[in-house]
Structures are given as structure tokens and as C-alpha cells.
């Protein structure tokens, strides 16, 4: 179970206190029950994902000019790790549930000035106009637990404000005092987004340990701050943003190689560090001849070259001095990730959404950015009770000079049935065919069937 | 020969004058209808939307509406739970935003969506638009019946999915009583009925019903808790308010 941060506790205390003083508007409780199950298509149909989640949302207008909102997940994920009979005495081990506070904040409207809104507490600060994949959306840490839930972020304990100059122009500022790293994929996808480790000839990796070097626990080292100017001109929404923050995915900066046998087997202890970026972003969205269009770009400026040092001293058994080898993991040079997309609804109700993305969430440096083409076509039938997405997926190219050996095709057809107004059942296939170094190429052996049941209340 | 030419000319002139008079009458009647429908400065209310499928099975949605003039409106669903919180902001010049709480951000609605049905109802986004009919259609008076005027409305926009609307307007209070929609092929595709009641000095569309004849699906909208002229400013109709 996670420990609630002091900010969340303060927010909850504030709300509970206010609840007693004032009850202008009733507390609204809503949420959903979700069962999300995936099995591999290949015999014997291993579980690829097993999740049961209860989402509780609390929403209360404390007065006319403030509100409290929270979203909490109570869930059971993956199969229990039972290793001995002693575990069978423990219901917490047999049937593990965890509590996750996704958001818990107070929002104040028209504070200090009629045009100023503030939000304090754990919050999701969404930036960008693209669909799910937003290169400018970097204030909150990525939640990469589910690799197929693109673009999911966790909430951050933060302070943010919006100042509205008028109905068309506004400025947003956000300050996240504590650094929170991204969380990585779990289960059989745990290594999906990790870079491949190349070993020198004759050496075999037999063990890997690592040590995470967190930023210093002070405002200067661990805080993130961003500002975004939003506007509406000539029928287009646009925004310009700047952010200074620590990248949530660590990089390997110091590797110590240790021989473990005479056959070339080695173990590596890797020191993983986080680094600070300046990120300049821009996005726009509008409509051209009935077609919804959007574009979004973020230029990343790492503060320094990221150097990985390999300590090979133990391999050469030289008592005096150390043998180290340096290589640059990420140059200080700026690199840009971007997305362009469009959507259109045909007269028969079919919805088409296409997107091109340059640079996935885990890719760093201009040479490492791959190209992603996504398309989704969906249409509803029987008074929107049934929704089919026969064309849904993507094509990824990681090397245009050798596409044949560096591409991945993802096909995710889906059928969704609204059993009642609040009960949604969906069946999805996830089929992957790829080769090369892109992250999704490693999904080749994981063709799967996904079942999801969601009930909203 | 000359007399004959003059006679044809005079007949044509009378016909033109007559047609113009009809057109003028139609325009006046339609503007009167607009005046009755859109005369409040602003309005708030709750709406219950009942969707009825061809087997008679009903589904209910609930929403709050706040509107100013004819071109600013926020429509916010309150039920069912799966849709609660979804809101649509309509602004002048066909600008529309949708707020989806699950994504935490607003999104512009492209104009291709506007001919689609709104949230599973038989009303399209266009049908829901509060823009005066006299600004969207060219009217023609087809007939005058005992209690109603019958007008044919031809859309000014070539993008409209309708070729015409036939509307019956109450002679006494200028409220619409029925409205039939014809597709581009000239087939009647939707039938609408309206019940207006007087609330204070205004006429309120207490019940609107529309049937999609092809799908045999109906939507009934019932308005309640209607309040007029509360003095809303344009600031109530912004993305800021949409997200609150």
C-alpha cells in the first residue's frame, strides 16, 4: 500500500474540515468497476494481464468558488506471488489489493483575481492536443505499467494556476516540488521499453543488479516547473509551453563489470541516474474543411551530455588503477518529438482517426526516435449498442534504410457492446508482427486476446 | 400581339409580386417564430432525454443546460453515470468544444461531427444548434391551415444533410408544433413535435419529440426547472467554465 503524501493528507483534512463547516453542495460519489483480462493466444494461453479495479471518484463543490476532487483506485493486479505454504495463511498475499491515489486536489476559482484559478494537491496536468500520445505532456510522471495503455500518467503532488486574460487567451503555470519517477511496465512486458544491452564479444551476461541514484531531495534538484500560454486565433486553438524538469526514465551512467566464471560469464552492477531537461513545446488544433486536425511538437534540451562509464577493472584483474570506458548515451543536442493527426466522421457515422508520431515516450536523442503511424476506424450499430473497430493499429519503422528488418505491425481490432447504459463489454485482439530494435518488435510472441468489462456508477 | 405581350408581362409581374409577398410573409412568420423561441436573454434548465427504440424500450439521460442568446450554450450530462460530466460548449461561428472528464481536457469538435446524432439521440449537433431558423433557412409559405402556418425551409448551407424542413407554426403564439425533416433525396427522414407552455413572459419548449423514421427510433426531451434572464455574461460560456 502506498503512503499518502503530506499534500494529499492536507487536502483531505481541508476537505473534511470544510465538510463540517459548509455543505452547500452534496458530495458526489461516482466511479467504475473494471475487469481487464488478457491471455496469450498461443497454447497454453498464459495470462498476459489480470486486473480488477474499483475506481472511486469524489467530487464536492465546497462553495461557489471552490471544489474538491479525488480519484482513487483500489485494485488487484497480476497473479499472487505465492512461494511457500506460509503464504497461504496470509490473505494479503493470496488476494493482494493496493490503493492508489490518482488525484486528490482542491480547486479554487477566482482567487486573488476574478481571472485566476488555482489547484493544489495531487493532480493530473494534461498538456497537448494530440490523441493520447502527447510529446508536450511532461509535468506528470508516465505510468507505463500497462504498455498498451498509451500515454497514461500518474498524478503529481503539485500546485498549478490558470490565469485567463479573456475567453480566448490564458496562461497556465505548474510547480511540482517533488520528483516522482515513471513506473515501468510489469509482468511479461517488464523489459519491453528497456534498451537492449549489447555485450562485448566473448562475454555473457549472467547477472544484473542496479542502483537508482535519485536526485537530491531539495527544491533546486528535484522540482519541476512549467508554463503554458494558450490561445485561440483564426479558428485554431494553440499553445506554447516551456518546462524544466527531470526525465522520469533513468539512464545507465556507471556499469561495473564483474567476472563470475572462467567461461566469460559476467555480472553487471549498473548505476541508473536521472537527468534534467528543458522542454519547449507547441501545439495546435482546429478544423479544415470539416476535418479535425492537430499537431504537437516538443523540443528536448538535455542539460548535459549523458555519459555511461563502464568499469572493466575486475575483468582484467589489474590491482593498480581502474580501467574504464566512456560512451555517450545521450548528447546534449536538442531533439524534437512530434505528432500530427486528423479525424473525420463520415456521413454514415464511421469515425476515422489517423496519427503520425515521431518519437515514442521511451525514446531519447534524435538518432533513437522512431516513426509510428496509427489508424483507427470505428462505427456504431444498433443505436450505439455495438461498436466495431475493424481497423485499429499501427505501423512502426525504426530504420528507413532497412525497413524489412526494422518494422512492427500492430493490429488491434475491437468489438464493444453496451449491455446497459453503464455496462460496457469489449473484446479485443492484439496481434504483433515485428523485427528490429523498436520496443514493439519484442511483442512478437505476445499475440493476445483482451477482455474488458466496465461498469460505471 | 402587343396586348398579349403586355398581358403576359403583367401576369408575370403579379406572379412575382405575389411570390415575393409570400416569401415576405414566410420570412415574417419565421422571424416571429425565432423571436418567440429565442427571445429570452438567457436560460437555465434541466432536461430529461428519453430514447425510445423500435421495440419501445426506453433509456434515459439527464443534463443541465445553460444558454445565452442564440449562440452560446453549455450542455452537461448528469446521468447515466457512464456519461455524467461529459459537456459540450457551443460558441458563435460554429465553434464547439467537448469536455470528457476521463481525459481531463477539452477537445474541439470538428464540423464533420455536426451532422451526426448528438449523444445517441435523434437530434444531430446541427438540430441542437440554437441559431435562429431565419438565419439558417430560406422560408416559403406553403399553406395556411385553420390553426397553423405551414412553411417550407430550405437550408442555406449546402453542407446540411437536409434538403428541406416542413414546419407548422401556431398562428396565435408563433410556436412550432411539428417539424418534418427531408433528406437530400427528398424523403422524409425525421418527424418532430413540440409542446410549448408559457413561463412568465416567454414560451418554453416543455416537450420536444423527434422520430427517426428510418431507424424507427425516437427521442423525447422534457425541460424542467427553467429559469430565464438571470443576467449571464459571455464569461459563463468559456472553456474555463466547461471544465469546471
XYZ file of C-alpha atoms in Angstrom:
701
model
C 0.000 0.000 0.000
C 1.295 3.412 -0.884
C 1.770 6.076 1.707
C -0.182 9.242 1.077
C 1.981 12.329 0.736
C 1.682 15.270 3.152
C -0.019 17.357 0.445
C -2.749 14.770 -0.049
C -3.258 14.466 3.694
C -3.512 18.268 3.925
C -6.050 18.353 1.096
C -8.151 15.617 2.696
C -8.043 17.326 6.089
C -9.069 20.593 4.456
C -11.988 18.957 2.679
C -13.156 17.032 5.712
C -12.960 20.192 7.789
C -14.846 22.175 5.214
C -17.403 19.426 5.000
C -18.400 20.093 8.581
C -18.435 23.854 8.207
C -20.238 24.059 4.924
C -22.421 21.723 2.969
C -23.591 23.876 0.099
C -23.418 21.088 -2.392
C -23.676 17.375 -1.800
C -20.655 15.139 -2.147
C -20.938 13.337 -5.456
C -19.623 9.812 -5.481
C -19.085 8.108 -8.789
C -16.712 5.578 -10.236
C -16.375 2.385 -12.118
C -15.688 -1.277 -11.688
C -13.256 -2.617 -14.258
C -12.180 -6.131 -15.042
C -9.336 -6.209 -17.543
C -8.062 -9.653 -18.522
C -5.654 -10.709 -21.262
C -4.444 -14.139 -22.316
C -1.866 -15.090 -24.896
C -3.263 -16.751 -27.992
C -0.536 -19.364 -28.060
C -1.163 -22.582 -26.162
C -1.278 -22.933 -23.109
C -2.721 -19.406 -23.057
C -0.644 -17.782 -20.349
C -2.124 -14.826 -18.551
C -0.679 -11.636 -20.040
C -2.593 -9.261 -17.781
C -5.007 -9.714 -14.936
C -6.512 -6.672 -13.312
C -9.622 -5.915 -11.292
C -10.033 -2.278 -10.399
C -12.537 -0.275 -8.407
C -12.306 3.440 -9.148
C -13.917 5.811 -6.677
C -14.309 9.475 -7.594
C -15.369 12.052 -5.051
C -16.435 15.454 -6.254
C -17.684 18.195 -3.992
C -18.332 21.837 -4.569
C -17.274 23.263 -1.251
C -18.676 26.652 -2.085
C -19.463 28.532 -5.268
C -15.803 29.253 -5.799
C -14.032 26.033 -4.887
C -14.280 22.304 -5.279
C -12.628 19.109 -4.122
C -11.970 16.205 -6.429
C -10.316 12.874 -5.877
C -9.878 9.659 -7.773
C -8.716 6.537 -6.020
C -8.001 3.098 -7.445
C -8.468 0.044 -5.290
C -7.235 -2.887 -7.266
C -5.911 -6.323 -7.598
C -3.341 -6.744 -10.318
C -1.464 -9.753 -11.642
C -1.453 -13.212 -10.115
C -0.431 -13.519 -6.437
C 3.217 -14.373 -5.715
C 2.852 -17.438 -3.514
C 6.114 -19.221 -2.824
C 5.557 -21.202 0.369
C 2.724 -22.717 2.336
C 3.191 -19.915 4.871
C 1.832 -17.516 2.264
C -1.460 -19.387 2.357
C -2.079 -18.094 5.872
C -1.941 -14.548 4.580
C -4.976 -13.246 2.742
C -2.971 -10.150 1.823
C -0.599 -12.383 -0.154
C -3.249 -14.681 -1.589
C -5.505 -11.871 -2.668
C -3.413 -8.694 -2.808
C -5.131 -5.360 -3.255
C -3.480 -1.979 -3.384
C -4.739 1.539 -3.008
C -3.574 4.238 -5.367
C -4.484 7.897 -5.054
C -4.576 9.055 -8.667
C -5.801 12.564 -7.861
C -6.804 14.488 -4.742
C -6.923 18.229 -5.052
C -8.755 21.381 -4.174
C -9.510 23.858 -6.922
C -10.141 27.493 -6.118
C -11.856 29.734 -8.663
C -11.328 33.475 -8.935
C -8.812 33.621 -6.117
C -6.905 36.931 -5.678
C -8.308 37.945 -9.060
C -11.539 37.042 -10.839
C -9.453 35.620 -13.638
C -7.241 33.341 -11.572
C -7.942 29.693 -10.736
C -5.657 27.566 -8.580
C -5.358 23.874 -7.983
C -3.484 22.369 -5.036
C -2.866 18.707 -4.358
C -2.300 15.580 -6.382
C -3.399 16.375 -9.874
C -3.083 15.415 -13.494
C -1.957 18.368 -15.597
C -2.733 17.478 -19.189
C -0.835 19.298 -21.898
C -1.122 18.836 -25.626
C -3.810 18.466 -28.259
C -2.829 15.168 -29.872
C -4.720 11.973 -29.248
C -3.268 10.009 -26.286
C 0.371 10.472 -27.335
C 1.437 13.961 -26.314
C 5.138 14.892 -26.518
C 4.449 18.128 -24.584
C 2.725 16.326 -21.698
C 5.665 16.043 -19.283
C 4.618 17.500 -15.939
C 3.283 14.229 -14.558
C 5.324 11.027 -14.488
C 4.477 8.421 -17.091
C 2.532 5.447 -15.833
C 3.901 2.766 -18.159
C 2.648 -0.148 -16.086
C 0.341 -1.180 -18.937
C 2.312 -0.830 -22.162
C -0.863 -0.946 -24.233
C -2.450 1.970 -22.371
C -0.509 4.598 -24.287
C 0.010 7.970 -22.707
C -1.219 7.118 -19.203
C 0.309 9.336 -16.500
C 0.123 9.357 -12.719
C -0.966 12.403 -10.784
C 1.666 14.654 -9.191
C 1.585 16.449 -5.864
C 1.617 19.927 -7.304
C 0.443 23.488 -7.331
C -0.946 24.917 -10.562
C -2.782 28.015 -11.680
C -4.632 29.285 -14.723
C -4.914 32.981 -15.441
C -7.478 33.943 -18.063
C -6.752 37.197 -19.908
C -10.096 36.822 -21.679
C -12.149 33.977 -23.092
C -9.528 33.268 -25.754
C -6.143 33.662 -24.108
C -4.850 32.205 -20.876
C -1.651 31.225 -19.161
C -1.089 28.160 -17.009
C 1.723 27.617 -14.555
C 2.564 24.475 -12.619
C 5.074 23.615 -9.933
C 5.811 20.051 -8.829
C 8.103 20.231 -5.794
C 8.979 16.530 -5.536
C 10.409 14.369 -8.262
C 8.434 11.224 -8.996
C 9.979 8.785 -11.475
C 7.915 6.996 -14.106
C 6.811 3.496 -13.266
C 7.865 0.844 -15.730
C 5.875 -1.957 -17.380
C 5.090 -5.025 -15.312
C 4.602 -8.720 -15.916
C 5.806 -10.203 -19.165
C 6.295 -6.723 -20.597
C 8.668 -5.608 -17.860
C 11.612 -5.308 -20.258
C 9.614 -4.090 -23.238
C 10.726 -0.478 -23.040
C 14.240 -1.099 -21.673
C 17.071 -0.564 -24.163
C 18.830 -3.720 -25.323
C 22.213 -4.289 -23.696
C 24.989 -5.203 -26.114
C 27.817 -7.296 -24.650
C 31.404 -7.258 -25.885
C 32.395 -10.372 -27.896
C 33.178 -13.387 -25.692
C 31.256 -12.151 -22.674
C 27.930 -13.488 -21.466
C 25.719 -11.642 -19.042
C 24.746 -13.909 -16.158
C 23.513 -11.378 -13.612
C 22.372 -7.775 -13.491
C 21.812 -5.593 -10.484
C 21.237 -1.882 -10.396
C 21.250 1.058 -8.108
C 18.972 4.017 -8.654
C 20.522 7.420 -7.993
C 17.661 9.699 -7.079
C 18.071 13.485 -7.391
C 18.935 15.357 -4.209
C 15.886 15.875 -2.063
C 15.642 19.632 -2.364
C 13.677 22.066 -4.475
C 16.595 23.004 -6.717
C 17.372 19.426 -7.654
C 14.060 17.644 -7.621
C 11.375 20.141 -8.628
C 9.660 20.527 -11.967
C 8.155 23.774 -13.218
C 6.299 24.616 -16.371
C 4.370 27.399 -18.005
C 1.961 27.285 -20.926
C 0.329 30.064 -22.920
C -2.936 29.094 -24.615
C -4.881 30.948 -27.246
C -7.494 30.790 -29.956
C -6.757 32.550 -33.231
C -8.262 32.216 -36.721
C -10.298 29.163 -35.747
C -7.357 27.306 -34.234
C -6.531 26.556 -30.616
C -2.830 26.760 -29.973
C -0.419 26.713 -27.085
C 3.249 27.373 -26.408
C 4.915 25.811 -23.413
C 8.166 25.650 -21.502
C 9.115 23.139 -18.857
C 12.174 22.423 -16.770
C 12.043 19.011 -15.209
C 13.724 15.704 -14.615
C 13.121 12.941 -17.109
C 11.214 10.166 -15.333
C 13.079 7.343 -17.076
C 16.639 6.807 -15.755
C 19.699 6.131 -17.872
C 22.612 3.891 -17.090
C 25.604 6.051 -16.114
C 28.090 3.715 -14.413
C 28.388 -0.021 -15.024
C 30.694 -2.219 -13.023
C 31.581 -5.498 -14.740
C 32.479 -8.487 -12.537
C 33.575 -11.892 -13.855
C 31.637 -14.802 -12.361
C 33.266 -17.765 -14.124
C 36.064 -18.695 -16.492
C 33.692 -19.085 -19.435
C 33.243 -15.380 -19.979
C 30.246 -15.065 -17.712
C 29.957 -11.664 -16.088
C 27.596 -9.776 -13.851
C 26.946 -6.081 -14.111
C 26.060 -3.624 -11.424
C 24.509 -0.631 -13.106
C 24.111 2.813 -11.636
C 20.993 4.469 -13.033
C 20.660 8.239 -12.905
C 18.051 10.786 -13.789
C 18.800 13.938 -15.740
C 17.176 17.321 -16.203
C 15.628 18.540 -19.467
C 14.384 21.856 -20.718
C 11.374 21.204 -22.945
C 9.905 23.740 -25.348
C 6.516 22.741 -26.706
C 3.891 23.920 -29.152
C 0.583 22.517 -30.282
C -2.479 23.471 -32.279
C -5.854 22.010 -33.114
C -8.643 23.068 -35.402
C -10.769 22.070 -38.320
C -10.046 22.306 -42.051
C -12.943 21.598 -44.408
C -14.712 19.531 -41.773
C -11.633 17.509 -40.889
C -10.357 17.822 -37.336
C -6.604 18.388 -37.406
C -3.924 18.683 -34.732
C -0.176 18.966 -34.451
C 2.075 18.935 -31.439
C 5.841 19.140 -31.012
C 8.285 19.210 -28.125
C 11.958 20.013 -28.325
C 14.000 18.400 -25.572
C 17.222 20.014 -24.411
C 19.176 17.778 -22.002
C 21.274 19.890 -19.628
C 24.455 17.901 -20.244
C 25.832 15.023 -22.245
C 24.835 11.784 -20.534
C 27.950 9.638 -20.325
C 27.926 5.967 -19.460
C 31.126 4.743 -17.820
C 31.923 1.049 -17.958
C 34.289 -0.083 -15.218
C 36.125 -3.099 -16.621
C 38.857 -3.261 -13.944
C 37.672 -6.543 -12.466
C 37.740 -8.216 -15.855
C 41.432 -7.510 -16.313
C 42.392 -8.236 -12.683
C 44.764 -5.279 -12.530
C 45.374 -4.310 -8.926
C 46.598 -0.812 -9.622
C 44.243 1.729 -11.132
C 40.958 1.230 -12.897
C 40.101 0.517 -16.471
C 37.102 2.473 -17.579
C 35.492 3.088 -20.902
C 33.185 6.051 -21.563
C 30.433 6.245 -24.125
C 27.850 8.962 -24.688
C 24.326 7.702 -24.023
C 22.607 10.963 -24.854
C 24.128 14.064 -26.355
C 23.325 17.482 -25.046
C 21.942 18.320 -28.521
C 18.293 19.238 -28.853
C 15.922 16.688 -30.323
C 12.267 17.034 -31.247
C 9.365 14.648 -30.901
C 6.194 15.491 -32.784
C 2.729 14.283 -33.713
C 0.358 15.245 -36.496
C -3.117 13.816 -36.756
C -6.585 14.161 -38.176
C -10.035 12.775 -37.621
C -13.206 12.746 -39.637
C -16.725 11.433 -39.224
C -18.286 10.134 -42.436
C -21.949 10.772 -43.209
C -22.743 7.146 -42.283
C -21.310 7.728 -38.803
C -17.987 5.912 -39.293
C -15.189 7.656 -37.411
C -11.644 7.744 -38.798
C -8.617 8.813 -36.782
C -5.057 8.863 -38.147
C -1.861 9.943 -36.400
C 1.808 10.088 -37.192
C 4.211 10.185 -34.273
C 7.947 10.768 -34.353
C 9.455 9.576 -31.061
C 7.727 7.301 -28.560
C 7.655 8.018 -24.822
C 10.748 5.942 -24.010
C 12.902 7.165 -26.914
C 15.674 9.700 -26.271
C 18.009 11.539 -28.687
C 17.459 12.370 -32.339
C 19.006 9.120 -33.591
C 16.754 6.977 -31.416
C 13.412 8.423 -32.468
C 11.274 6.004 -34.461
C 8.283 6.681 -36.697
C 4.815 5.499 -35.747
C 1.722 5.524 -37.948
C -1.597 4.881 -36.223
C -5.053 4.478 -37.702
C -8.425 3.767 -36.128
C -11.755 3.295 -37.882
C -14.848 2.692 -35.791
C -18.554 2.600 -36.333
C -21.515 2.101 -34.047
C -24.542 -0.031 -34.774
C -27.932 -0.772 -33.201
C -28.436 2.620 -31.532
C -24.790 2.684 -30.439
C -25.154 -0.585 -28.512
C -22.451 -2.187 -30.609
C -19.241 -0.517 -31.698
C -16.805 -2.135 -34.106
C -13.223 -1.067 -34.704
C -12.179 -3.383 -37.523
C -9.182 -1.230 -38.414
C -7.157 -0.255 -35.384
C -3.421 -0.411 -35.049
C -0.137 0.974 -36.134
C 2.981 0.564 -38.207
C 6.373 1.364 -36.752
C 9.593 1.931 -38.654
C 12.855 2.122 -36.743
C 15.239 2.305 -39.724
C 14.093 3.628 -43.073
C 17.260 2.294 -44.767
C 16.324 -1.251 -43.832
C 12.577 -1.292 -43.296
C 12.298 -5.015 -43.896
C 14.320 -5.758 -40.769
C 13.218 -2.797 -38.692
C 9.470 -2.541 -38.557
C 6.493 -3.660 -36.494
C 2.882 -4.042 -37.465
C 0.316 -3.804 -34.678
C -3.271 -4.835 -35.311
C -5.831 -4.367 -32.533
C -9.393 -4.949 -33.813
C -12.037 -4.372 -31.169
C -15.710 -5.029 -30.600
C -17.547 -3.194 -27.824
C -21.034 -3.931 -26.574
C -23.007 -1.618 -24.303
C -25.001 -4.161 -22.312
C -26.754 -1.341 -20.451
C -26.239 2.417 -20.275
C -23.468 1.858 -17.743
C -22.110 -1.587 -18.574
C -19.556 -1.909 -21.352
C -18.035 -5.174 -22.527
C -15.200 -5.232 -25.022
C -13.267 -7.958 -26.734
C -10.004 -7.037 -28.418
C -7.288 -8.919 -30.206
C -3.691 -7.742 -30.019
C -1.596 -9.055 -32.890
C 2.052 -8.089 -33.334
C 4.487 -8.797 -36.120
C 7.829 -7.087 -35.926
C 11.543 -7.206 -36.195
C 14.390 -4.926 -35.243
C 15.105 -2.677 -32.307
C 11.800 -0.872 -31.727
C 10.066 -1.632 -28.443
C 7.028 -3.258 -30.005
C 9.113 -5.705 -32.031
C 9.635 -7.607 -28.787
C 5.861 -8.223 -28.604
C 6.125 -10.771 -31.411
C 5.464 -13.694 -29.089
C 2.662 -11.969 -27.260
C -0.357 -12.084 -29.574
C -3.248 -11.915 -27.175
C -6.962 -11.736 -26.587
C -8.186 -8.986 -24.288
C -11.461 -8.920 -22.402
C -12.672 -5.858 -20.583
C -15.801 -5.262 -18.553
C -16.530 -1.799 -17.220
C -19.462 -0.725 -15.099
C -19.904 2.957 -14.296
C -21.844 4.138 -11.285
C -49.768 40.614 -80.343
C -48.585 43.620 -78.380
C -51.591 43.303 -75.995
C -50.783 39.652 -75.472
C -47.146 40.500 -74.556
C -48.283 43.134 -72.075
C -50.751 40.648 -70.573
C -48.003 38.019 -70.123
C -45.709 40.657 -68.644
C -48.379 41.871 -66.223
C -49.255 38.291 -65.222
C -45.589 37.524 -64.611
C -45.211 40.719 -62.633
C -48.222 39.863 -60.454
C -46.891 36.356 -60.030
C -43.500 37.712 -58.963
C -45.087 40.259 -56.664
C -47.327 37.520 -55.278
C -44.401 35.174 -54.774
C -42.379 37.924 -53.149
C -45.320 38.713 -50.875
C -45.498 35.029 -49.893
C -41.761 34.999 -49.323
C -42.036 38.109 -47.218
C -44.895 36.577 -45.248
C -42.878 33.424 -44.757
C -39.854 35.425 -43.621
C -42.003 37.438 -41.206
C -43.617 34.281 -39.808
C -40.264 32.543 -39.380
C -38.764 35.577 -37.691
C -41.767 35.685 -35.372
C -41.130 32.028 -34.528
C -37.459 32.794 -33.869
C -38.492 35.727 -31.712
C -40.730 33.514 -29.608
C -38.170 30.714 -29.351
C -35.099 32.830 -28.776
C -36.325 35.989 -27.103
C -35.048 35.224 -23.564
C -31.660 36.788 -22.924
C -30.514 33.637 -21.165
C -31.921 30.401 -19.820
C -31.016 27.565 -17.464
C -32.840 24.318 -17.048
C -32.725 20.594 -16.613
C -33.545 18.268 -19.433
C -34.553 14.656 -19.356
C -33.889 12.865 -22.609
C -35.802 9.674 -23.239
C -34.544 7.467 -26.043
C -37.122 5.014 -27.365
C -36.041 2.218 -29.709
C -38.246 0.470 -32.256
C -39.305 -2.120 -29.670
C -40.440 0.632 -27.336
C -37.550 0.131 -24.915
C -36.608 3.340 -23.155
C -33.284 4.760 -21.976
C -32.962 7.971 -20.039
C -30.297 10.640 -19.996
C -30.269 13.769 -17.903
C -28.437 17.016 -18.452
C -28.204 20.600 -17.303
C -28.403 23.360 -19.882
C -27.274 26.928 -19.645
C -27.758 29.188 -22.631
C -27.248 32.825 -23.535
C -28.792 34.338 -26.629
C -28.781 32.071 -29.628
C -25.166 31.126 -29.923
C -23.745 30.309 -26.503
C -24.660 27.149 -24.645
C -23.239 24.569 -22.260
C -24.898 21.167 -22.198
C -23.669 18.988 -19.329
C -24.753 15.371 -18.786
C -25.596 14.346 -15.241
C -26.856 10.806 -15.940
C -26.297 7.963 -16.723
C -23.072 7.500 -14.792
C -21.112 6.450 -17.881
C -21.823 9.834 -19.469
C -22.030 12.063 -16.403
C -19.687 15.021 -16.672
C -19.425 14.995 -20.457
C -20.158 18.539 -21.568
C -20.465 20.415 -24.840
C -19.809 24.127 -25.237
C -21.317 25.832 -28.287
C -19.941 29.215 -29.292
C -20.506 31.610 -32.194
C -19.131 30.764 -35.656
C -19.754 27.032 -35.302
C -17.071 26.602 -32.654
C -17.835 23.665 -30.378
C -15.797 22.024 -27.623
C -16.411 18.778 -25.852
C -15.088 18.083 -22.362
C -14.520 14.460 -21.464
C -13.748 14.090 -17.725
C -11.843 10.845 -18.340
C -9.218 12.720 -20.389
C -9.245 15.849 -18.232
C -9.123 18.203 -21.182
C -11.368 19.851 -23.715
C -11.379 18.943 -27.377
C -12.596 20.875 -30.411
C -15.398 19.145 -32.284
C -14.680 19.060 -35.997
C -17.511 20.228 -38.219
C -17.832 16.749 -39.779
C -19.326 15.588 -36.480
C -22.064 18.202 -36.548
C -24.295 16.263 -38.911
C -24.055 13.235 -36.595
C -26.524 12.462 -33.856
C -25.846 14.023 -30.506
C -25.093 11.550 -27.700
C -27.283 8.756 -29.023
C -30.337 10.973 -29.503
C -32.174 11.544 -32.781
C -31.098 15.178 -32.712
C -27.976 15.992 -34.689
C -25.492 18.551 -33.363
C -26.956 20.834 -36.033
C -30.512 20.228 -34.802
C -29.354 21.154 -31.322
C -27.881 24.421 -32.516
C -29.683 27.418 -31.100
C -29.053 29.580 -34.159
C -32.288 31.263 -35.380
C -34.058 29.385 -38.161
C -34.307 32.559 -40.228
C -30.504 32.647 -40.346
C -30.186 29.012 -41.406
C -33.083 28.561 -43.841
C -34.899 30.248 -46.702
C -38.606 30.009 -45.867
C -41.581 29.600 -48.199
C -45.204 29.704 -47.109
C -46.825 26.563 -48.482
C -50.299 26.876 -46.994
C -52.289 28.389 -44.219
C -54.441 25.981 -42.242
C -57.036 26.736 -39.607
C -54.626 26.966 -36.705
C -51.192 26.880 -38.288
C -48.963 28.300 -40.992
C -47.117 25.667 -42.993
C -43.629 26.725 -44.065
C -41.027 25.011 -46.158
C -37.487 25.776 -45.004
C -34.593 25.215 -47.387
C -31.139 25.185 -45.767
C -28.800 27.996 -46.772
C -25.796 25.755 -46.149
C -25.016 23.206 -48.826
C -23.395 21.083 -46.104
C -26.758 20.431 -44.441
C -27.876 16.826 -44.621
C -31.447 18.023 -45.146
C -32.985 19.222 -48.417
C -35.855 20.910 -46.610
C -37.886 21.131 -43.421
C -41.643 21.452 -43.294
C -42.684 23.306 -40.173
C -46.126 24.061 -38.822
C -46.309 27.220 -36.767
C -49.129 28.078 -34.394
C -50.991 31.122 -35.714
C -51.674 32.533 -32.279
C -48.353 32.307 -30.480
C -45.929 31.523 -33.350
C -44.523 28.429 -31.666
C -43.668 25.447 -33.894
C -45.996 22.491 -33.438
C -44.445 19.994 -35.837
C -41.291 19.847 -37.906
C -40.584 17.286 -40.629
C -37.080 16.785 -41.998
C -36.364 15.671 -45.586
C -33.063 14.231 -46.740
C -31.170 15.227 -49.892
C -33.170 12.656 -51.834
C -36.434 14.333 -50.831
C -37.506 11.551 -48.454
C -38.994 12.402 -45.082
C -36.494 11.089 -42.536
C -37.499 12.663 -39.229
C -40.681 13.916 -37.610
C -40.654 16.332 -34.725
C -43.410 17.566 -32.417
C -43.244 20.409 -29.918
C -45.275 21.385 -26.891
C -44.772 24.913 -25.644
C -46.009 26.320 -22.363
C -45.797 29.884 -21.171
C -43.306 30.524 -18.360
C -43.563 34.144 -17.277
C -43.383 36.237 -20.398
C -41.708 33.542 -22.509
C -42.782 30.379 -24.288
C -40.849 27.350 -23.128
C -40.418 24.172 -25.216
C -41.517 21.911 -22.395
C -41.513 18.797 -24.536
C -39.806 18.090 -27.829
C -40.050 14.785 -29.554
C -38.291 13.634 -32.681
C -38.582 10.318 -34.520
C -36.055 8.912 -36.952
C -38.378 7.233 -39.457
C -35.672 5.026 -40.946
C -34.379 3.713 -37.640
C -37.831 3.865 -36.009
C -36.098 5.412 -33.038
C -37.483 8.338 -31.055
C -36.104 10.913 -28.677
C -38.190 12.877 -26.229
C -36.724 15.888 -24.441
C -38.507 17.214 -21.374
C -37.464 20.543 -19.887
C -37.857 21.386 -16.210
C -36.654 23.950 -13.652
C -36.437 26.510 -16.425
C -35.283 29.974 -15.409
C -34.970 32.946 -17.706
C -32.957 36.184 -17.777
C -30.608 35.631 -14.883
C -28.070 38.037 -16.339
C -25.355 35.648 -17.511
C -22.339 37.176 -19.195
C -20.273 35.672 -22.009
C -17.737 34.621 -19.362
C -20.082 31.799 -18.350
C -19.592 30.257 -21.787
C -15.876 29.588 -21.939
C -13.628 26.551 -21.880
C -12.764 27.561 -18.314
C -16.394 27.098 -17.272
C -16.783 23.995 -19.406
C -14.045 22.287 -17.381
C -15.445 23.309 -14.005
